[in-house]
XYZ file of C-alpha atoms in Angstrom:
456
model
C -35.919 -16.591 123.485
C -34.047 -14.093 125.687
C -32.118 -11.561 123.680
C -30.229 -10.496 126.699
C -27.942 -13.546 126.559
C -24.463 -13.233 125.058
C -25.260 -15.253 121.943
C -27.220 -12.470 120.337
C -24.465 -9.941 120.973
C -21.890 -12.300 119.506
C -24.041 -12.732 116.408
C -24.352 -8.966 115.971
C -20.608 -8.361 116.358
C -19.760 -11.278 114.062
C -22.153 -9.840 111.477
C -20.481 -6.447 111.861
C -16.998 -7.822 111.157
C -18.181 -10.165 108.414
C -19.919 -7.326 106.587
C -16.888 -5.117 107.033
C -14.620 -7.873 105.727
C -16.890 -8.476 102.710
C -17.014 -4.761 101.947
C -13.246 -4.442 102.057
C -12.642 -7.690 100.201
C -15.098 -6.947 97.400
C -14.399 -3.200 97.425
C -18.101 -2.419 97.370
C -17.591 1.318 98.114
C -15.911 1.518 94.715
C -17.668 -1.234 92.785
C -21.214 -0.824 94.233
C -21.369 2.666 95.735
C -25.200 2.910 95.634
C -25.751 -0.461 97.340
C -22.836 -0.108 99.751
C -24.478 2.691 101.746
C -27.238 0.207 102.733
C -25.088 -2.895 102.950
C -22.652 -1.438 105.511
C -25.571 -0.849 107.960
C -27.199 -4.292 107.697
C -25.723 -5.350 111.033
C -27.803 -2.601 112.712
C -30.884 -4.737 112.105
C -29.548 -6.954 114.870
C -30.134 -4.282 117.470
C -33.593 -3.591 116.079
C -34.475 -7.272 116.218
C -32.952 -7.460 119.711
C -35.348 -4.755 120.887
C -38.307 -6.457 119.282
C -37.224 -9.724 120.898
C -37.677 -8.222 124.365
C -41.299 -7.344 123.520
C -42.278 -10.263 121.297
C -40.461 -13.467 122.134
C -39.736 -14.815 118.651
C -36.668 -16.407 117.005
C -35.429 -13.107 115.674
C -31.790 -14.286 115.517
C -32.664 -16.578 112.656
C -34.092 -13.688 110.696
C -31.059 -11.568 111.431
C -28.704 -14.284 110.182
C -30.825 -14.750 107.051
C -30.839 -11.002 106.397
C -27.040 -10.835 106.699
C -26.515 -13.916 104.518
C -28.992 -12.716 101.865
C -27.373 -9.278 101.837
C -23.997 -10.873 101.231
C -25.517 -13.125 98.559
C -27.123 -10.117 96.864
C -23.818 -8.249 96.932
C -22.016 -11.222 95.368
C -24.753 -11.602 92.748
C -24.155 -8.013 91.655
C -20.445 -8.843 91.338
C -21.001 -12.287 89.825
C -18.378 -11.713 87.097
C -15.790 -11.212 89.850
C -14.336 -14.661 90.534
C -13.183 -14.002 94.142
C -16.755 -12.880 94.971
C -18.174 -16.241 93.893
C -15.485 -18.049 95.865
C -16.247 -15.942 98.941
C -19.954 -16.789 98.677
C -19.027 -20.455 98.328
C -16.880 -20.117 101.467
C -19.562 -18.402 103.652
C -22.538 -20.500 102.485
C -21.908 -23.652 104.661
C -21.299 -21.640 107.795
C -24.368 -19.474 107.179
C -26.594 -22.483 106.511
C -25.411 -24.413 109.610
C -25.711 -21.288 111.804
C -29.250 -20.615 110.617
C -30.225 -24.276 110.977
C -28.729 -24.424 114.461
C -30.593 -21.290 115.555
C -33.836 -22.604 114.073
C -33.584 -26.019 115.836
C -32.565 -24.350 119.063
C -35.583 -22.069 118.941
C -38.140 -24.705 117.955
C -37.017 -27.679 120.083
C -34.445 -27.056 122.718
C -34.479 -30.719 123.837
C -33.796 -31.930 120.266
C -31.020 -29.354 120.010
C -29.450 -30.838 123.186
C -29.454 -34.287 121.612
C -27.928 -33.061 118.287
C -25.651 -30.443 119.763
C -22.536 -32.462 118.937
C -23.556 -32.700 115.292
C -24.069 -28.986 115.052
C -20.707 -28.315 116.711
C -18.970 -30.687 114.264
C -20.754 -29.012 111.345
C -19.805 -25.593 112.670
C -16.167 -26.667 113.009
C -16.209 -28.065 109.477
C -17.880 -24.936 108.112
C -15.295 -22.715 109.817
C -12.467 -24.768 108.309
C -14.282 -24.607 104.986
C -14.717 -20.846 105.406
C -11.058 -20.278 106.240
C -9.854 -22.493 103.357
C -11.960 -20.859 100.691
C -11.357 -17.413 102.163
C -7.662 -18.032 101.614
C -8.419 -19.258 98.084
C -10.547 -16.175 97.449
C -7.757 -13.958 98.801
C -5.255 -15.646 96.463
C -7.647 -15.214 93.556
C -8.007 -11.562 94.451
C -4.228 -11.169 94.563
C -3.920 -12.891 91.193
C -6.613 -10.676 89.720
C -4.977 -7.634 91.266
C -1.663 -8.700 89.772
C -3.318 -9.229 86.403
C -5.044 -5.859 86.747
C -1.753 -4.146 87.539
C -0.091 -5.890 84.599
C -2.917 -4.816 82.310
C -2.700 -1.287 83.623
C 1.034 -1.397 83.056
C 0.478 -2.752 79.541
C -2.166 -0.098 78.959
C 0.268 2.552 80.186
C 2.959 1.144 77.939
C 0.533 1.106 75.015
C -0.388 4.682 75.828
C 3.284 5.648 75.944
C 3.921 3.748 72.697
C 0.904 5.398 71.103
C 2.136 8.802 72.231
C 5.596 7.998 70.904
C 4.037 6.736 67.686
C 2.022 9.935 67.300
C 5.105 11.975 68.097
C 7.169 10.020 65.574
C 4.436 10.318 62.956
C 4.403 14.052 63.531
C 8.189 14.209 63.285
C 8.125 12.023 60.159
C 5.456 14.211 58.596
C 7.429 17.309 59.538
C 10.649 15.804 58.205
C 8.891 14.632 55.045
C 7.609 18.146 54.473
C 11.127 19.479 55.030
C 12.632 16.902 52.651
C 9.943 17.689 50.076
C 10.751 21.381 50.379
C 14.472 20.684 50.062
C 13.775 18.400 47.103
C 11.828 21.160 45.376
C 14.633 23.611 46.108
C 17.220 21.140 44.768
C 15.133 20.493 41.672
C 14.891 24.235 41.098
C 18.632 24.617 41.701
C 19.313 21.685 39.354
C 17.115 23.279 36.721
C 19.015 26.552 37.075
C 22.316 24.653 37.029
C 21.359 22.845 33.825
C 20.362 26.157 32.267
C 23.658 27.710 33.335
C 25.556 24.659 32.126
C 23.854 24.854 28.735
C 24.715 28.545 28.520
C 28.337 27.849 29.474
C 28.632 24.999 26.984
C 27.195 27.267 24.323
C 29.606 29.994 25.402
C 32.499 27.533 25.137
C 31.341 26.467 21.683
C 31.020 30.083 20.598
C 34.491 30.848 21.966
C 35.853 27.842 20.107
C 34.001 28.913 16.993
C 35.389 32.432 17.364
C 38.942 31.130 17.584
C 38.310 28.839 14.640
C 36.760 31.638 12.581
C 39.673 33.961 13.304
C 42.137 31.257 12.322
C 40.203 30.467 9.158
C 40.037 34.134 8.220
C 43.808 34.524 8.466
C 44.552 31.110 7.017
C 42.289 31.593 4.005
C 43.677 35.076 3.417
C 46.999 33.664 2.160
C 45.614 31.561 -0.725
C 43.180 34.339 -1.584
C 46.067 36.820 -1.793
C 47.897 34.443 -4.102
C 44.776 34.016 -6.233
C 44.279 37.781 -6.484
C 47.936 38.519 -7.193
C 48.311 35.868 -9.877
C 44.989 36.923 -11.403
C 46.218 40.528 -11.725
C 49.551 39.361 -13.212
C 47.688 37.103 -15.624
C 45.524 40.008 -16.793
C 48.662 42.063 -17.469
C 50.200 39.156 -19.368
C 47.042 38.802 -21.506
C 47.108 42.554 -22.295
C 50.783 42.256 -23.275
C 49.987 39.200 -25.410
C 47.191 41.044 -27.210
C 49.491 43.991 -27.936
C 52.156 41.689 -29.296
C 49.599 39.786 -31.352
C 48.392 43.076 -32.963
C 51.874 44.039 -34.185
C 52.673 43.323 -37.832
C 56.062 41.906 -36.918
C 55.067 39.584 -34.066
C 57.658 38.106 -31.725
C 56.682 34.440 -31.600
C 59.175 33.614 -28.880
C 57.774 36.365 -26.643
C 54.211 35.136 -27.189
C 55.289 31.599 -26.278
C 56.987 32.882 -23.124
C 53.878 34.880 -22.125
C 51.642 31.835 -22.681
C 53.946 29.718 -20.508
C 53.762 32.341 -17.719
C 49.961 32.414 -18.031
C 49.798 28.661 -17.715
C 52.024 28.737 -14.656
C 49.900 31.484 -13.076
C 46.716 29.546 -13.719
C 48.238 26.461 -12.107
C 49.149 28.492 -9.027
C 45.650 30.002 -8.944
C 44.189 26.497 -9.134
C 46.512 25.297 -6.333
C 45.696 28.141 -3.948
C 42.008 28.014 -4.869
C 42.008 24.333 -3.884
C 43.773 25.306 -0.649
C 41.025 27.855 0.132
C 38.331 25.311 -0.776
C 39.834 22.741 1.631
C 39.860 25.326 4.426
C 36.197 26.141 3.787
C 35.376 22.430 3.701
C 37.129 21.933 7.015
C 35.225 24.856 8.491
C 31.914 23.380 7.353
C 32.809 19.998 8.802
C 33.688 21.575 12.136
C 30.502 23.617 12.305
C 28.345 20.636 11.317
C 26.590 18.883 14.217
C 28.368 15.652 15.087
C 26.387 12.555 14.180
C 28.553 10.331 16.334
C 29.359 8.206 13.281
C 32.985 7.281 12.784
C 34.561 7.589 9.377
C 38.051 7.080 7.932
C 40.034 10.259 8.578
C 43.517 11.455 7.715
C 44.689 12.275 11.214
C 47.857 13.971 9.946
C 45.965 16.370 7.682
C 43.422 17.041 10.431
C 46.177 17.852 12.944
C 48.042 20.124 10.547
C 44.864 21.959 9.583
C 43.809 22.759 13.145
C 47.363 23.596 14.211
C 47.448 26.376 11.649
C 43.930 27.549 12.457
C 44.705 27.754 16.191
C 47.890 29.770 15.545
C 46.236 32.247 13.224
C 43.252 32.524 15.562
C 45.534 33.707 18.385
C 47.407 36.051 16.028
C 44.078 37.599 15.095
C 43.786 38.745 18.720
C 47.463 39.698 19.159
C 49.258 40.896 16.014
C 52.565 41.038 17.850
C 52.502 37.343 18.736
C 54.759 35.021 16.775
C 55.563 31.409 17.454
C 57.165 28.418 15.818
C 54.946 25.425 15.214
C 56.328 22.168 13.915
C 54.834 18.812 13.021
C 56.243 15.311 13.049
C 53.714 13.051 11.393
C 53.891 9.290 10.883
C 53.111 8.894 7.185
C 52.406 5.175 7.620
C 49.264 5.832 9.665
C 46.906 6.072 6.742
C 43.217 6.635 7.543
C 42.044 6.280 11.113
C 38.421 5.466 11.997
C 37.143 8.340 14.197
C 34.592 11.133 14.478
C 36.415 13.965 12.648
C 34.247 16.838 13.922
C 34.701 15.838 17.568
C 38.407 15.081 17.264
C 38.873 18.399 15.486
C 37.387 20.206 18.505
C 39.798 18.320 20.788
C 42.834 19.292 18.731
C 41.728 22.900 18.338
C 41.366 23.161 22.099
C 44.775 21.608 22.806
C 46.532 23.749 20.165
C 44.821 26.916 21.380
C 45.845 26.214 24.970
C 49.406 25.466 23.862
C 49.750 28.745 21.938
C 48.147 30.607 24.865
C 50.732 29.080 27.253
C 53.731 30.089 25.129
C 52.214 33.557 24.630
C 51.945 34.019 28.413
C 55.549 32.925 28.958
C 56.697 35.258 26.200
C 54.871 38.157 27.866
C 56.584 37.427 31.171
C 59.882 38.197 29.463
C 62.027 36.241 31.889
C 64.296 34.800 29.174
C 65.389 37.063 26.261
C 66.415 33.993 24.246
C 63.042 32.285 24.680
C 61.425 31.088 21.459
C 57.746 30.031 21.782
C 57.311 26.641 20.142
C 54.388 24.239 19.741
C 54.912 20.741 18.354
C 52.461 18.067 17.230
C 53.411 14.491 16.393
C 51.591 11.286 15.471
C 52.699 7.706 15.938
C 51.276 4.203 15.729
C 52.232 2.212 18.836
C 50.940 -1.318 19.508
C 47.906 -0.876 17.283
C 47.016 2.504 18.791
C 47.289 6.033 17.405
C 49.242 8.355 19.700
C 48.893 12.108 19.113
C 51.249 14.292 21.157
C 50.874 18.058 21.552
C 53.803 19.750 23.300
C 54.667 23.333 24.148
C 57.462 25.114 26.003
C 55.060 27.507 27.738
C 54.396 28.312 31.376
C 53.601 24.751 32.457
C 51.363 23.836 35.382
C 51.915 23.117 39.088
C 50.821 19.714 40.423
C 47.706 21.145 42.141
C 46.458 22.629 38.866
C 47.304 19.510 36.860
C 44.994 17.425 39.089
C 42.005 19.635 38.232
C 42.343 20.565 34.573
C 39.827 17.965 33.362
C 37.176 19.071 35.857
C 34.249 21.021 34.358
C 34.454 24.807 34.837
C 38.036 24.743 36.124
C 40.237 27.246 34.292
C 43.447 29.166 34.886
C 42.542 31.850 32.387
C 41.314 35.264 33.545
C 37.580 35.947 33.724
C 36.066 36.288 30.279
C 38.816 34.315 28.491
C 37.648 30.792 29.255
C 34.781 28.808 30.778
C 36.826 25.796 31.874
C 34.764 23.419 29.730
C 37.208 22.955 26.842
C 39.446 20.302 28.383
C 36.483 18.664 30.120
C 34.702 18.260 26.784
C 37.934 17.123 25.132
C 38.435 14.488 27.832
C 34.886 13.149 27.345
C 35.272 13.060 23.565
C 38.501 11.074 23.754
C 37.616 8.694 26.606
C 33.868 8.187 26.076
C 33.507 8.917 22.377
C 36.642 7.123 21.144
C 37.452 4.682 24.001
C 40.860 6.290 24.344
C 42.916 8.145 26.933
C 43.948 11.758 27.390
C 47.023 12.253 29.593
C 48.960 15.337 30.613
C 52.552 15.822 31.708
C 53.638 19.280 32.795
C 56.440 21.028 34.676
C 55.909 24.504 35.956
C 58.018 27.010 34.004
C 59.143 24.437 31.411
C 56.122 23.355 29.375
C 53.235 20.899 28.944
C 52.637 17.776 26.885
C 49.212 16.289 26.156
C 49.053 12.734 24.800
C 45.950 11.353 23.063
C 45.758 7.589 22.610
C 42.926 6.007 20.599
C 42.493 2.580 18.961
C 43.742 2.575 15.402
């Protein structure tokens, strides 16, 4: 065989481009870097075999074609999991086999090759068509895989972004949770302090109420005690006079009878005022007793009158110069009303105290020389309900103040004279404790009326 003919050069150049195409198609520099440095120089064996062919006439072209084909096959075997690589091998195999077979027949029997030349040309044409067809299929597979790879990379990037966002959100959630926990602890501490303060204020309000009640009781009980003391002293004088008269030899029977009648009358008055003092003490004990929440039949008229007097005398204990008129208009047909007397007593004491305070403030303003401070309490039975009305002609309230008076801690009194819990507690006692209503009607500069309505 003469290697100087053009066939050998064509084979070498074809091998060069085929190897280059396979390397680019399969991306061997990236996928098989160690093998690629040898694979890309396989076509150089053609020149070596060409030189040997000049010295030793042998069918070296066959060996060159086999070396190229086996190198490609080895490359594909290393990338067997890559589907386009298998398709490419399937595409090249027919052409490589026919080319090698043609070279072998041509070298061994040139005359036989001449006879079968048409068959080899037909096979070569078929193998080229086969090669082109499956090369296109392999290219499409590669594009599909590349598309899938890009989609997976995009999905991976999206997952990475989502993971980063997730980590960022988890960090923000943890940070926010820590902040909320801290705020919760601060709120719990503030709530604890608020409850403590509220308890202290409620206790302060109770003590203030108790102080007003005690002052009223002290002045109210002083009157019957004065009567008891005075009539006791007069009775002692009458007994001394009776003893003197009884010791005389000429006794005056009529005088003794008159003295005995006076003694009896004095003792009756002592008994009356002693009972009055006892009822005041009993009322004081009932007020100071912790409420059990149990309702009991109560004389609402007597309860109102009792606390009206106690509230008036309690304010007079603080201001000796204060005087006011207090009147009552009670419905005698009410009878006993089922209620919690201790709680309702606190409500009335608060309303009466506020009423006397309002008329005292208007009196101090001195705008009207003919002004007479007056507080009135009345009871009625209307449609099966007990209506208790407490009215005064004091300073009254503007609309803005009237909207807030039942709010806890709201007060119009100067600092130290009220906690603002009295009306709030009274409102809860009436509405929640007795299923009733507590309404207010007031005109600034004219007076205020509170109306309690509870089921009879």
